[in-house]
Amino acid sequence: MLGAAVGTAASLTMPQAWAAGSDKPEKEEVRIGFIPLTDCASVVMASVLGFDRKYGIRIIPSKEASWAGVRDKLVNGDLDMAHVLYGLVYGLHLGVSGPKKDMAVLMTLNRNGQAITLSKKLADKGAVDGASLARLMTTEKREYSFAHTFPTGTHAMWLYYWLAAHGVHPWGGAKVITVPPPQMVANMRVGNMDGYCVGEPWNHRAIMDGIGITAATSQEIWPDHPEKVLGATGDFVKKYPNTARAVIMAVLEASRWIDAGLQNKLKMADTIADKSYVNTSVDAINQRILGRYQNGLGKTWDDPKHMKFFDDGAVNFPYLSDGMWFLTQHKRWGLIKDHPDYLAVAKQINQVELYREAASQLKVSVPKDPMRSSKLIDGTVWEGKDPARYADGFKLKA
């Protein structure tokens, strides 16, 4: 019913300017890839609730099996856009972990809401957080294996940063493997890894299945960190600027709808749990999107820094400093050999002006400064100034 109601409202308020053709989207159908994760929600809901029709486009969500698959389909044009890892877009632009291709970040889709899961076997030996894991790895020496979801992606960077903050070298003191998000729980069940970093619901699912515990949330590593973005190739944005703007507007409106209240969040959880999207039970999704956390060992807490999709527009602005941070970590861990021109790369990729245009039409507030300041788990402050010095300043690095 809700979808139909929104759809009707959308058709009544469709901007008339496009009838004249000036701002009309050049491409009506937009195929957007997504991975089965809670944070694909704004793309899915923009389609399900008909916000896309309001802006003269039709979003076709396309469920993908792995981030490598998303990368390949973006590059070869099988996908127009994707719900995608921030660092994957930056890696592609520089030719790391894939062919070199000019890329674009249209908007940030969400903040926070990822986690690091450790196996129940490790927890039984006392490894329940970063400090106790580091102690166990020192006293009980063997090869410890940890999984992330893509070499240049967000989960790899959260995992490395967290391990390093506790004195564990992610590449020297451990074995690191890549596993697609929906396969994390099954791989841990059969003992393929000691821990993993992934998006929800695959951390909470491990607790529900009795095979893992939450050792840290990503918002503990970087409060209000950027996570997934709406990504496209630079060519797509150049060729279809009106389409790109229309998609930003539709997804921005869906983001605002999700964060508007409890009922909307529960409706979203109910929708994306379906097998055509995340394919899990609703109760694996609906607690953590409200900030209700448990660690699988009896501890429960309410986290104000839970996954947000809009937060009065604070989430969605494509800050240049956010993109630059991923580059500093790629340099830190040897994924890129030399310091790039951090700011120039971020300005090429992050479509700040296009986002501003879309946001202004929706009367969504936009920050004046494309840089922001953040304090991370190890006490270092990142504000986008002197990125080369920042990247070189870590004690543990490649």
mmCIF file of C-alpha atoms in Angstrom:
data_model
loop_
_atom_site.group_PDB
_atom_site.id
_atom_site.type_symbol
_atom_site.label_atom_id
_atom_site.label_comp_id
_atom_site.label_asym_id
_atom_site.label_seq_id
_atom_site.Cartn_x
_atom_site.Cartn_y
_atom_site.Cartn_z
ATOM 1 C CA MET A 1 0.000 0.000 0.000
ATOM 2 C CA LEU A 2 2.742 2.400 1.018
ATOM 3 C CA GLY A 3 4.556 2.003 -2.298
ATOM 4 C CA ALA A 4 1.379 2.741 -4.227
ATOM 5 C CA ALA A 5 0.616 5.790 -2.104
ATOM 6 C CA VAL A 6 4.087 7.237 -2.581
ATOM 7 C CA GLY A 7 3.973 6.434 -6.285
ATOM 8 C CA THR A 8 0.739 8.390 -6.666
ATOM 9 C CA ALA A 9 2.153 11.332 -4.743
ATOM 10 C CA ALA A 10 5.262 11.198 -6.912
ATOM 11 C CA SER A 11 3.358 11.385 -10.181
ATOM 12 C CA LEU A 12 1.403 14.411 -8.960
ATOM 13 C CA THR A 13 4.560 16.335 -8.070
ATOM 14 C CA MET A 14 6.738 15.437 -11.034
ATOM 15 C CA PRO A 15 8.776 18.526 -12.002
ATOM 16 C CA GLN A 16 7.139 20.175 -14.998
ATOM 17 C CA ALA A 17 10.404 21.768 -16.184
ATOM 18 C CA TRP A 18 11.416 18.462 -17.749
ATOM 19 C CA ALA A 19 8.499 18.605 -20.172
ATOM 20 C CA ALA A 20 10.480 21.281 -22.021
ATOM 21 C CA GLY A 21 13.461 18.964 -22.130
ATOM 22 C CA SER A 22 16.205 21.075 -20.541
ATOM 23 C CA ASP A 23 16.681 19.024 -17.363
ATOM 24 C CA LYS A 24 15.046 15.863 -18.642
ATOM 25 C CA PRO A 25 17.072 12.755 -17.782
ATOM 26 C CA GLU A 26 18.905 11.579 -20.901
ATOM 27 C CA LYS A 27 18.384 7.944 -19.895
ATOM 28 C CA GLU A 28 15.157 6.750 -18.335
ATOM 29 C CA GLU A 29 16.162 3.311 -17.059
ATOM 30 C CA VAL A 30 19.122 3.255 -14.692
ATOM 31 C CA ARG A 31 20.560 -0.107 -13.692
ATOM 32 C CA ILE A 32 22.081 0.146 -10.207
ATOM 33 C CA GLY A 33 24.074 -2.758 -8.766
ATOM 34 C CA PHE A 34 23.944 -3.610 -5.079
ATOM 35 C CA ILE A 35 25.389 -6.218 -2.731
ATOM 36 C CA PRO A 36 23.057 -7.900 -0.171
ATOM 37 C CA LEU A 37 23.759 -5.600 2.782
ATOM 38 C CA THR A 38 21.576 -3.421 4.994
ATOM 39 C CA ASP A 39 23.166 -0.297 3.527
ATOM 40 C CA CYS A 40 21.778 -0.967 0.038
ATOM 41 C CA ALA A 41 18.455 0.229 1.500
ATOM 42 C CA SER A 42 18.254 3.751 0.068
ATOM 43 C CA VAL A 43 18.799 2.517 -3.504
ATOM 44 C CA VAL A 44 16.224 -0.266 -3.067
ATOM 45 C CA MET A 45 13.644 1.978 -1.370
ATOM 46 C CA ALA A 46 14.026 4.697 -4.030
ATOM 47 C CA SER A 47 12.842 2.061 -6.495
ATOM 48 C CA VAL A 48 10.247 0.280 -4.309
ATOM 49 C CA LEU A 49 8.574 3.505 -3.138
ATOM 50 C CA GLY A 50 8.569 5.151 -6.567
ATOM 51 C CA PHE A 51 10.775 8.135 -5.729
ATOM 52 C CA ASP A 52 12.615 7.449 -8.998
ATOM 53 C CA ARG A 53 9.459 8.030 -11.108
ATOM 54 C CA LYS A 54 9.093 11.432 -9.510
ATOM 55 C CA TYR A 55 12.352 12.491 -11.180
ATOM 56 C CA GLY A 56 11.671 10.973 -14.578
ATOM 57 C CA ILE A 57 13.772 7.811 -14.198
ATOM 58 C CA ARG A 58 13.288 4.159 -13.366
ATOM 59 C CA ILE A 59 15.865 2.582 -11.061
ATOM 60 C CA ILE A 60 16.412 -1.114 -11.732
ATOM 61 C CA PRO A 61 18.195 -2.608 -8.697
ATOM 62 C CA SER A 62 20.548 -5.427 -9.748
ATOM 63 C CA LYS A 63 21.652 -7.913 -7.077
ATOM 64 C CA GLU A 64 25.349 -8.760 -7.429
ATOM 65 C CA ALA A 65 27.410 -11.599 -5.932
ATOM 66 C CA SER A 66 30.698 -9.850 -5.072
ATOM 67 C CA TRP A 67 32.419 -6.462 -5.078
ATOM 68 C CA ALA A 68 34.746 -7.707 -7.819
ATOM 69 C CA GLY A 69 31.625 -8.398 -9.899
ATOM 70 C CA VAL A 70 30.319 -4.888 -9.211
ATOM 71 C CA ARG A 71 33.683 -3.431 -10.257
ATOM 72 C CA ASP A 72 33.740 -5.379 -13.537
ATOM 73 C CA LYS A 73 30.151 -4.521 -14.442
ATOM 74 C CA LEU A 74 30.668 -0.813 -13.728
ATOM 75 C CA VAL A 75 33.789 -0.756 -15.892
ATOM 76 C CA ASN A 76 32.240 -2.610 -18.840
ATOM 77 C CA GLY A 77 28.914 -0.761 -18.705
ATOM 78 C CA ASP A 78 26.645 -3.632 -17.608
ATOM 79 C CA LEU A 79 25.760 -1.427 -14.629
ATOM 80 C CA ASP A 80 25.100 2.318 -14.869
ATOM 81 C CA MET A 81 25.778 2.906 -11.169
ATOM 82 C CA ALA A 82 26.257 0.934 -7.970
ATOM 83 C CA HIS A 83 25.858 0.892 -4.223
ATOM 84 C CA VAL A 84 29.595 0.467 -3.769
ATOM 85 C CA LEU A 85 32.548 0.625 -1.378
ATOM 86 C CA TYR A 86 34.110 4.098 -1.165
ATOM 87 C CA GLY A 87 37.644 2.734 -1.482
ATOM 88 C CA LEU A 88 36.757 0.530 -4.466
ATOM 89 C CA VAL A 89 35.846 3.623 -6.497
ATOM 90 C CA TYR A 90 39.102 5.362 -5.548
ATOM 91 C CA GLY A 91 41.140 2.226 -6.237
ATOM 92 C CA LEU A 92 39.634 1.888 -9.722
ATOM 93 C CA HIS A 93 40.352 5.524 -10.516
ATOM 94 C CA LEU A 94 44.047 4.930 -9.744
ATOM 95 C CA GLY A 95 44.176 1.482 -11.360
ATOM 96 C CA VAL A 96 44.521 -0.442 -8.084
ATOM 97 C CA SER A 97 42.592 -3.746 -7.749
ATOM 98 C CA GLY A 98 41.194 -3.371 -11.247
ATOM 99 C CA PRO A 99 41.656 -1.604 -14.586
ATOM 100 C CA LYS A 100 42.323 2.152 -14.423
ATOM 101 C CA LYS A 101 39.061 3.978 -15.127
ATOM 102 C CA ASP A 102 37.877 7.516 -14.399
ATOM 103 C CA MET A 103 35.306 7.185 -11.633
ATOM 104 C CA ALA A 104 32.691 9.296 -9.878
ATOM 105 C CA VAL A 105 31.214 9.395 -6.385
ATOM 106 C CA LEU A 106 27.762 10.982 -6.660
ATOM 107 C CA MET A 107 26.839 10.912 -2.969
ATOM 108 C CA THR A 108 27.504 9.063 0.279
ATOM 109 C CA LEU A 109 24.776 6.487 0.949
ATOM 110 C CA ASN A 110 25.337 5.832 4.649
ATOM 111 C CA ARG A 111 27.494 6.339 7.700
ATOM 112 C CA ASN A 112 28.559 3.809 10.340
ATOM 113 C CA GLY A 113 26.976 0.400 10.832
ATOM 114 C CA GLN A 114 29.742 -2.082 9.953
ATOM 115 C CA ALA A 115 31.535 -4.291 12.485
ATOM 116 C CA ILE A 116 34.362 -6.686 13.224
ATOM 117 C CA THR A 117 33.259 -10.192 14.146
ATOM 118 C CA LEU A 118 35.526 -12.682 15.932
ATOM 119 C CA SER A 119 34.797 -16.398 15.999
ATOM 120 C CA LYS A 120 33.155 -17.932 19.070
ATOM 121 C CA LYS A 121 36.273 -20.139 19.361
ATOM 122 C CA LEU A 122 38.464 -17.055 19.809
ATOM 123 C CA ALA A 123 35.973 -15.520 22.239
ATOM 124 C CA ASP A 124 36.044 -18.724 24.312
ATOM 125 C CA LYS A 125 39.807 -18.196 24.640
ATOM 126 C CA GLY A 126 39.290 -14.649 25.868
ATOM 127 C CA ALA A 127 39.658 -12.684 22.613
ATOM 128 C CA VAL A 128 36.599 -10.436 22.766
ATOM 129 C CA ASP A 129 38.037 -7.082 21.663
ATOM 130 C CA GLY A 130 41.156 -5.623 20.057
ATOM 131 C CA ALA A 131 43.365 -5.656 23.163
ATOM 132 C CA SER A 132 42.498 -9.224 24.194
ATOM 133 C CA LEU A 133 42.877 -10.450 20.601
ATOM 134 C CA ALA A 134 46.378 -8.922 20.432
ATOM 135 C CA ARG A 135 47.280 -10.650 23.733
ATOM 136 C CA LEU A 136 46.024 -14.030 22.508
ATOM 137 C CA MET A 137 47.926 -13.680 19.236
ATOM 138 C CA THR A 138 51.110 -13.040 21.250
ATOM 139 C CA THR A 139 50.686 -15.932 23.681
ATOM 140 C CA GLU A 140 49.164 -18.530 21.345
ATOM 141 C CA LYS A 141 51.258 -18.286 18.198
ATOM 142 C CA ARG A 142 49.832 -19.647 14.915
ATOM 143 C CA GLU A 143 48.583 -18.219 11.627
ATOM 144 C CA TYR A 144 45.505 -16.102 12.321
ATOM 145 C CA SER A 145 43.231 -15.457 9.373
ATOM 146 C CA PHE A 146 40.953 -12.433 8.919
ATOM 147 C CA ALA A 147 38.581 -11.638 6.057
ATOM 148 C CA HIS A 148 37.482 -8.390 4.452
ATOM 149 C CA THR A 149 35.339 -7.857 1.364
ATOM 150 C CA PHE A 150 37.617 -6.140 -1.203
ATOM 151 C CA PRO A 151 41.329 -5.162 -1.196
ATOM 152 C CA THR A 152 40.868 -1.363 -1.429
ATOM 153 C CA GLY A 153 37.417 -1.287 0.186
ATOM 154 C CA THR A 154 36.115 0.147 3.421
ATOM 155 C CA HIS A 155 36.059 -3.153 5.329
ATOM 156 C CA ALA A 156 39.711 -3.842 4.547
ATOM 157 C CA MET A 157 40.607 -0.355 5.817
ATOM 158 C CA TRP A 158 38.528 -0.676 9.036
ATOM 159 C CA LEU A 159 40.051 -4.111 9.710
ATOM 160 C CA TYR A 160 43.636 -2.954 9.114
ATOM 161 C CA TYR A 161 43.170 0.248 11.111
ATOM 162 C CA TRP A 162 41.640 -1.621 14.062
ATOM 163 C CA LEU A 163 44.300 -4.334 14.129
ATOM 164 C CA ALA A 164 47.100 -1.762 13.832
ATOM 165 C CA ALA A 165 45.579 0.393 16.586
ATOM 166 C CA HIS A 166 46.034 -2.642 18.863
ATOM 167 C CA GLY A 167 49.586 -3.325 17.745
ATOM 168 C CA VAL A 168 48.834 -6.126 15.275
ATOM 169 C CA HIS A 169 50.332 -5.700 11.810
ATOM 170 C CA PRO A 170 47.547 -6.784 9.434
ATOM 171 C CA TRP A 171 49.962 -8.007 6.777
ATOM 172 C CA GLY A 172 52.861 -9.186 8.899
ATOM 173 C CA GLY A 173 51.108 -10.624 11.921
ATOM 174 C CA ALA A 174 48.088 -12.165 10.221
ATOM 175 C CA LYS A 175 46.767 -13.684 7.000
ATOM 176 C CA VAL A 176 44.167 -11.581 5.211
ATOM 177 C CA ILE A 177 41.642 -13.011 2.739
ATOM 178 C CA THR A 178 38.816 -11.591 0.598
ATOM 179 C CA VAL A 179 35.293 -13.023 0.954
ATOM 180 C CA PRO A 180 32.000 -11.610 -0.480
ATOM 181 C CA PRO A 181 29.727 -10.223 2.298
ATOM 182 C CA PRO A 182 26.883 -12.784 2.096
ATOM 183 C CA GLN A 183 29.433 -15.645 2.352
ATOM 184 C CA MET A 184 31.118 -14.444 5.567
ATOM 185 C CA VAL A 185 28.912 -16.346 8.018
ATOM 186 C CA ALA A 186 29.123 -19.647 6.102
ATOM 187 C CA ASN A 187 32.926 -19.346 5.855
ATOM 188 C CA MET A 188 33.292 -18.666 9.568
ATOM 189 C CA ARG A 189 30.998 -21.591 10.352
ATOM 190 C CA VAL A 190 33.410 -24.006 8.636
ATOM 191 C CA GLY A 191 36.484 -22.416 10.241
ATOM 192 C CA ASN A 192 37.931 -20.566 7.247
ATOM 193 C CA MET A 193 38.717 -17.452 9.297
ATOM 194 C CA ASP A 194 39.212 -16.259 12.868
ATOM 195 C CA GLY A 195 37.507 -12.957 12.264
ATOM 196 C CA TYR A 196 36.057 -10.690 9.599
ATOM 197 C CA CYS A 197 34.991 -7.139 8.895
ATOM 198 C CA VAL A 198 31.765 -6.685 6.945
ATOM 199 C CA GLY A 199 28.575 -4.659 6.792
ATOM 200 C CA GLU A 200 25.325 -5.620 8.467
ATOM 201 C CA PRO A 201 23.401 -7.829 8.735
ATOM 202 C CA TRP A 202 26.292 -10.320 8.540
ATOM 203 C CA ASN A 203 27.742 -9.424 11.954
ATOM 204 C CA HIS A 204 24.456 -9.707 13.819
ATOM 205 C CA ARG A 205 23.680 -12.867 11.831
ATOM 206 C CA ALA A 206 26.858 -14.506 13.218
ATOM 207 C CA ILE A 207 25.607 -13.806 16.751
ATOM 208 C CA MET A 208 22.139 -15.182 15.951
ATOM 209 C CA ASP A 209 23.748 -18.330 14.523
ATOM 210 C CA GLY A 210 25.995 -18.728 17.577
ATOM 211 C CA ILE A 211 29.272 -18.711 15.634
ATOM 212 C CA GLY A 212 30.669 -15.219 16.242
ATOM 213 C CA ILE A 213 30.757 -12.175 18.516
ATOM 214 C CA THR A 214 30.986 -8.451 17.767
ATOM 215 C CA ALA A 215 34.446 -7.301 18.880
ATOM 216 C CA ALA A 216 34.138 -3.743 17.560
ATOM 217 C CA THR A 217 31.811 -1.583 15.520
ATOM 218 C CA SER A 218 33.185 0.526 12.681
ATOM 219 C CA GLN A 219 31.833 3.648 14.387
ATOM 220 C CA GLU A 220 34.212 2.902 17.282
ATOM 221 C CA ILE A 221 37.067 3.044 14.749
ATOM 222 C CA TRP A 222 35.856 6.283 13.131
ATOM 223 C CA PRO A 223 32.672 7.880 14.538
ATOM 224 C CA ASP A 224 30.376 8.944 11.666
ATOM 225 C CA HIS A 225 32.661 7.470 9.025
ATOM 226 C CA PRO A 226 31.547 7.379 5.379
ATOM 227 C CA GLU A 227 30.681 3.899 4.138
ATOM 228 C CA LYS A 228 28.984 3.020 0.844
ATOM 229 C CA VAL A 229 28.648 5.542 -1.953
ATOM 230 C CA LEU A 230 26.611 5.854 -5.113
ATOM 231 C CA GLY A 231 29.330 5.248 -7.694
ATOM 232 C CA ALA A 232 29.500 5.496 -11.481
ATOM 233 C CA THR A 233 32.166 5.914 -14.128
ATOM 234 C CA GLY A 234 33.295 9.430 -14.995
ATOM 235 C CA ASP A 235 32.119 8.785 -18.562
ATOM 236 C CA PHE A 236 28.567 8.018 -17.413
ATOM 237 C CA VAL A 237 28.295 11.285 -15.485
ATOM 238 C CA LYS A 238 29.692 13.298 -18.413
ATOM 239 C CA LYS A 239 27.304 11.660 -20.876
ATOM 240 C CA TYR A 240 24.188 11.642 -18.653
ATOM 241 C CA PRO A 241 24.483 14.526 -16.150
ATOM 242 C CA ASN A 242 20.703 15.033 -15.819
ATOM 243 C CA THR A 243 20.210 11.305 -15.213
ATOM 244 C CA ALA A 244 22.925 11.331 -12.563
ATOM 245 C CA ARG A 245 21.290 14.319 -10.833
ATOM 246 C CA ALA A 246 17.856 12.670 -10.977
ATOM 247 C CA VAL A 247 19.217 9.493 -9.352
ATOM 248 C CA ILE A 248 20.881 11.527 -6.586
ATOM 249 C CA MET A 249 17.541 13.247 -5.922
ATOM 250 C CA ALA A 250 15.579 9.980 -5.839
ATOM 251 C CA VAL A 251 18.078 8.267 -3.523
ATOM 252 C CA LEU A 252 18.375 11.372 -1.346
ATOM 253 C CA GLU A 253 14.607 11.394 -0.924
ATOM 254 C CA ALA A 254 14.632 7.681 -0.048
ATOM 255 C CA SER A 255 17.426 8.336 2.484
ATOM 256 C CA ARG A 256 15.365 11.069 4.100
ATOM 257 C CA TRP A 257 12.331 8.757 4.171
ATOM 258 C CA ILE A 258 14.276 5.939 5.914
ATOM 259 C CA ASP A 259 15.642 8.201 8.654
ATOM 260 C CA ALA A 260 12.290 9.971 9.196
ATOM 261 C CA GLY A 261 11.108 7.602 11.916
ATOM 262 C CA LEU A 262 10.757 4.173 13.498
ATOM 263 C CA GLN A 263 7.943 2.929 11.260
ATOM 264 C CA ASN A 264 9.866 3.770 8.099
ATOM 265 C CA LYS A 265 12.981 1.984 9.364
ATOM 266 C CA LEU A 266 10.948 -1.129 10.200
ATOM 267 C CA LYS A 267 9.200 -1.004 6.820
ATOM 268 C CA MET A 268 12.646 -0.730 5.189
ATOM 269 C CA ALA A 269 13.962 -3.729 7.162
ATOM 270 C CA ASP A 270 10.903 -5.734 6.176
ATOM 271 C CA THR A 271 11.402 -4.836 2.489
ATOM 272 C CA ILE A 272 15.138 -5.469 2.129
ATOM 273 C CA ALA A 273 15.083 -8.746 4.110
ATOM 274 C CA ASP A 274 13.284 -10.284 1.111
ATOM 275 C CA LYS A 275 15.194 -12.876 -0.899
ATOM 276 C CA SER A 276 15.394 -10.553 -3.900
ATOM 277 C CA TYR A 277 17.499 -8.156 -1.800
ATOM 278 C CA VAL A 278 19.437 -9.195 1.344
ATOM 279 C CA ASN A 279 17.800 -12.608 1.778
ATOM 280 C CA THR A 280 17.816 -12.980 5.569
ATOM 281 C CA SER A 281 15.315 -12.812 8.422
ATOM 282 C CA VAL A 282 13.957 -9.394 9.370
ATOM 283 C CA ASP A 283 15.257 -9.777 12.937
ATOM 284 C CA ALA A 284 18.825 -9.910 11.595
ATOM 285 C CA ILE A 285 18.327 -6.359 10.277
ATOM 286 C CA ASN A 286 15.823 -4.480 12.404
ATOM 287 C CA GLN A 287 17.737 -4.122 15.699
ATOM 288 C CA ARG A 288 21.018 -2.571 14.627
ATOM 289 C CA ILE A 289 19.356 -0.060 12.282
ATOM 290 C CA LEU A 290 17.745 1.345 15.441
ATOM 291 C CA GLY A 291 21.074 1.344 17.305
ATOM 292 C CA ARG A 292 20.165 -1.654 19.495
ATOM 293 C CA TYR A 293 23.353 -3.677 19.799
ATOM 294 C CA GLN A 294 24.458 -6.860 21.535
ATOM 295 C CA ASN A 295 27.917 -8.404 21.351
ATOM 296 C CA GLY A 296 26.898 -12.066 21.584
ATOM 297 C CA LEU A 297 28.380 -12.414 25.088
ATOM 298 C CA GLY A 298 25.550 -10.880 27.093
ATOM 299 C CA LYS A 299 26.466 -7.198 26.675
ATOM 300 C CA THR A 300 23.780 -4.927 25.168
ATOM 301 C CA TRP A 301 23.878 -1.210 24.440
ATOM 302 C CA ASP A 302 22.162 1.587 22.552
ATOM 303 C CA ASP A 303 24.537 3.142 20.043
ATOM 304 C CA PRO A 304 23.705 6.730 18.991
ATOM 305 C CA LYS A 305 26.242 6.385 16.138
ATOM 306 C CA HIS A 306 24.354 3.537 14.448
ATOM 307 C CA MET A 307 23.852 3.314 10.679
ATOM 308 C CA LYS A 308 22.345 6.513 9.303
ATOM 309 C CA PHE A 309 21.150 7.151 5.769
ATOM 310 C CA PHE A 310 20.315 10.872 5.930
ATOM 311 C CA ASP A 311 20.647 12.546 9.350
ATOM 312 C CA ASP A 312 19.329 15.873 8.012
ATOM 313 C CA GLY A 313 21.604 15.602 4.983
ATOM 314 C CA ALA A 314 24.846 15.292 6.992
ATOM 315 C CA VAL A 315 25.361 11.744 5.713
ATOM 316 C CA ASN A 316 25.086 12.295 1.978
ATOM 317 C CA PHE A 317 27.464 15.131 1.114
ATOM 318 C CA PRO A 318 30.518 13.709 -0.747
ATOM 319 C CA TYR A 319 33.219 15.327 1.409
ATOM 320 C CA LEU A 320 36.556 15.573 -0.393
ATOM 321 C CA SER A 321 38.371 14.750 2.853
ATOM 322 C CA ASP A 322 36.449 11.455 3.148
ATOM 323 C CA GLY A 323 37.698 10.260 -0.225
ATOM 324 C CA MET A 324 41.222 11.478 0.527
ATOM 325 C CA TRP A 325 41.318 9.438 3.738
ATOM 326 C CA PHE A 326 40.945 6.180 1.807
ATOM 327 C CA LEU A 327 43.865 7.220 -0.397
ATOM 328 C CA THR A 328 46.027 7.829 2.702
ATOM 329 C CA GLN A 329 45.273 4.288 3.865
ATOM 330 C CA HIS A 330 45.955 2.825 0.419
ATOM 331 C CA LYS A 331 49.366 4.532 0.617
ATOM 332 C CA ARG A 332 49.895 3.426 4.223
ATOM 333 C CA TRP A 333 49.407 -0.236 3.326
ATOM 334 C CA GLY A 334 51.390 -0.144 0.085
ATOM 335 C CA LEU A 335 48.398 -0.476 -2.258
ATOM 336 C CA ILE A 336 49.713 2.611 -4.043
ATOM 337 C CA LYS A 337 53.462 3.168 -4.305
ATOM 338 C CA ASP A 338 53.697 6.959 -4.408
ATOM 339 C CA HIS A 339 51.744 9.794 -2.874
ATOM 340 C CA PRO A 340 49.054 10.905 -5.344
ATOM 341 C CA ASP A 341 47.827 14.504 -5.511
ATOM 342 C CA TYR A 342 45.254 13.660 -2.848
ATOM 343 C CA LEU A 343 43.073 16.751 -3.231
ATOM 344 C CA ALA A 344 43.150 16.750 -7.043
ATOM 345 C CA VAL A 345 42.065 13.086 -7.162
ATOM 346 C CA ALA A 346 39.209 13.731 -4.728
ATOM 347 C CA LYS A 347 38.053 16.725 -6.788
ATOM 348 C CA GLN A 348 38.048 14.584 -9.944
ATOM 349 C CA ILE A 349 35.997 11.805 -8.328
ATOM 350 C CA ASN A 350 33.588 13.429 -5.850
ATOM 351 C CA GLN A 351 30.793 15.195 -7.751
ATOM 352 C CA VAL A 352 30.359 17.991 -5.212
ATOM 353 C CA GLU A 353 28.657 20.476 -7.583
ATOM 354 C CA LEU A 354 26.238 17.923 -9.012
ATOM 355 C CA TYR A 355 25.325 16.870 -5.470
ATOM 356 C CA ARG A 356 24.813 20.513 -4.429
ATOM 357 C CA GLU A 357 22.406 21.037 -7.359
ATOM 358 C CA ALA A 358 20.376 17.945 -6.418
ATOM 359 C CA ALA A 359 20.337 18.800 -2.708
ATOM 360 C CA SER A 360 19.283 22.406 -3.313
ATOM 361 C CA GLN A 361 16.260 21.250 -5.340
ATOM 362 C CA LEU A 362 15.209 19.099 -2.375
ATOM 363 C CA LYS A 363 16.028 21.892 0.097
ATOM 364 C CA VAL A 364 18.548 19.607 1.821
ATOM 365 C CA SER A 365 21.232 21.551 3.691
ATOM 366 C CA VAL A 366 24.772 21.280 2.337
ATOM 367 C CA PRO A 367 27.969 22.079 4.289
ATOM 368 C CA LYS A 368 30.006 25.039 3.046
ATOM 369 C CA ASP A 369 33.341 23.280 3.501
ATOM 370 C CA PRO A 370 34.065 20.073 1.522
ATOM 371 C CA MET A 371 36.531 19.068 4.283
ATOM 372 C CA ARG A 372 35.629 17.782 7.731
ATOM 373 C CA SER A 373 37.577 16.853 10.853
ATOM 374 C CA SER A 374 37.399 13.424 12.529
ATOM 375 C CA LYS A 375 39.173 11.731 15.432
ATOM 376 C CA LEU A 376 39.847 8.013 15.012
ATOM 377 C CA ILE A 377 40.273 5.150 17.481
ATOM 378 C CA ASP A 378 44.045 5.640 17.883
ATOM 379 C CA GLY A 379 43.633 9.323 18.754
ATOM 380 C CA THR A 380 44.842 10.676 15.395
ATOM 381 C CA VAL A 381 42.839 13.514 13.890
ATOM 382 C CA TRP A 382 42.089 13.533 10.170
ATOM 383 C CA GLU A 383 41.037 16.815 8.571
ATOM 384 C CA GLY A 384 42.365 16.546 5.022
ATOM 385 C CA LYS A 385 45.368 18.810 5.610
ATOM 386 C CA ASP A 386 48.828 17.501 4.687
ATOM 387 C CA PRO A 387 47.604 14.019 3.676
ATOM 388 C CA ALA A 388 51.101 12.796 2.709
ATOM 389 C CA ARG A 389 52.418 13.520 6.190
ATOM 390 C CA TYR A 390 49.342 11.863 7.700
ATOM 391 C CA ALA A 391 49.810 8.722 5.577
ATOM 392 C CA ASP A 392 53.513 8.490 6.459
ATOM 393 C CA GLY A 393 52.975 9.229 10.147
ATOM 394 C CA PHE A 394 51.658 5.816 11.247
ATOM 395 C CA LYS A 395 53.945 3.558 13.234
ATOM 396 C CA LEU A 396 52.499 0.413 11.654
ATOM 397 C CA LYS A 397 52.428 0.511 7.853
ATOM 398 C CA ALA A 398 53.478 -1.556 4.856
#
